[in-house]
Structures are given as structure tokens and as C-alpha cells.
């Protein structure tokens, strides 16, 4: 999902029902314009899996919660969303 004009996202399959978002980066000039949410939602729809997992940095946790992700374990920073 690279779009060097806007940013990049890396992901991988965990199993038949789950994928993991490994990283997402929106270039500075495009932040705050909903591109991150649009990118995540497009990826979720494209891959058509039942579950998404990711490791969220403390500064991005509000973003993931706004998209409906829930912490798996508060200590580790892992988030999940069942679709």
C-alpha cells in the first residue's frame, strides 16, 4: 500500500482470519486530513479478514480507539478489532 505522496502502510497475514498492521506512516504534510483512517479502512475492506491486530505506540492509541480498535493487553500496547 505504498503511496509515497501520502505515506505507507506495511501489513502481513497472521492466519486465514487475521492480519497484522506492522506499520503505518502518513507524511507530515498530509497528517490531520483523515488519510490515516481512510488508509486503514481501505486495507481492512480490501483484505476482508475477520480480525486485525497491531502494536500501537502510546502517541497513536487515541487514533486506533477512534477507529474502533480495543487494547488487547494494556501493558503491551497491542490493539485488536474483530470485523
XYZ file of C-alpha atoms in Angstrom:
83
model
C 0.000 0.000 0.000
C 2.763 2.493 -0.666
C 1.749 5.927 -1.874
C 4.854 7.969 -1.377
C 2.873 11.162 -1.899
C 0.748 10.429 1.188
C 2.532 7.709 3.171
C 2.978 3.952 3.554
C 1.475 1.003 5.386
C 3.013 -2.421 5.967
C 0.925 -5.453 6.897
C 1.057 -9.239 6.946
C -1.181 -12.250 7.333
C -1.249 -13.926 10.737
C -3.640 -16.716 9.729
C -6.698 -17.222 7.489
C -8.846 -14.891 9.595
C -6.323 -12.343 10.922
C -3.870 -9.805 9.575
C -1.460 -7.517 11.413
C -0.738 -3.892 10.614
C 3.027 -3.741 11.061
C 3.428 -0.021 10.464
C 1.610 2.967 9.061
C 3.169 6.305 8.261
C 1.408 9.358 6.871
C 3.776 12.049 5.603
C 3.799 15.129 7.798
C 2.132 17.448 5.294
C -0.845 15.066 4.981
C -1.480 14.406 8.679
C -4.731 15.580 10.196
C -6.599 15.207 6.889
C -8.154 11.774 7.586
C -5.713 9.920 5.304
C -4.661 7.564 8.111
C -8.230 6.482 8.827
C -9.017 6.186 5.112
C -5.915 4.041 4.567
C -6.711 1.703 7.466
C -10.365 1.354 6.420
C -9.395 0.658 2.791
C -6.901 -2.001 3.906
C -9.446 -3.661 6.193
C -12.014 -3.750 3.377
C -9.510 -4.974 0.786
C -8.167 -7.861 2.860
C -11.614 -8.963 4.075
C -10.355 -10.710 7.222
C -12.290 -11.146 10.468
C -9.642 -9.716 12.790
C -6.910 -7.082 12.730
C -4.095 -6.776 15.269
C -1.392 -4.149 15.682
C 1.105 -2.718 18.128
C 0.291 0.913 18.902
C 2.703 3.478 20.252
C 1.422 5.496 23.202
C 1.035 8.583 20.998
C -1.185 6.746 18.462
C -3.546 4.924 20.826
C -6.317 7.546 20.595
C -6.225 7.238 16.793
C -6.744 3.471 16.938
C -9.520 3.769 19.513
C -11.335 6.273 17.254
C -11.252 3.608 14.510
C -12.880 1.035 16.817
C -9.771 -0.884 17.897
C -9.588 -2.082 21.501
C -6.480 -2.786 23.589
C -5.623 -6.482 23.846
C -3.283 -6.032 26.785
C -2.735 -2.539 28.141
C 0.832 -3.356 29.120
C 1.992 -4.295 25.618
C 0.164 -1.724 23.524
C -1.418 -4.347 21.255
C -4.798 -3.454 19.816
C -7.365 -5.593 18.001
C -10.554 -5.211 16.031
C -12.911 -8.038 15.143
C -14.803 -7.333 11.956
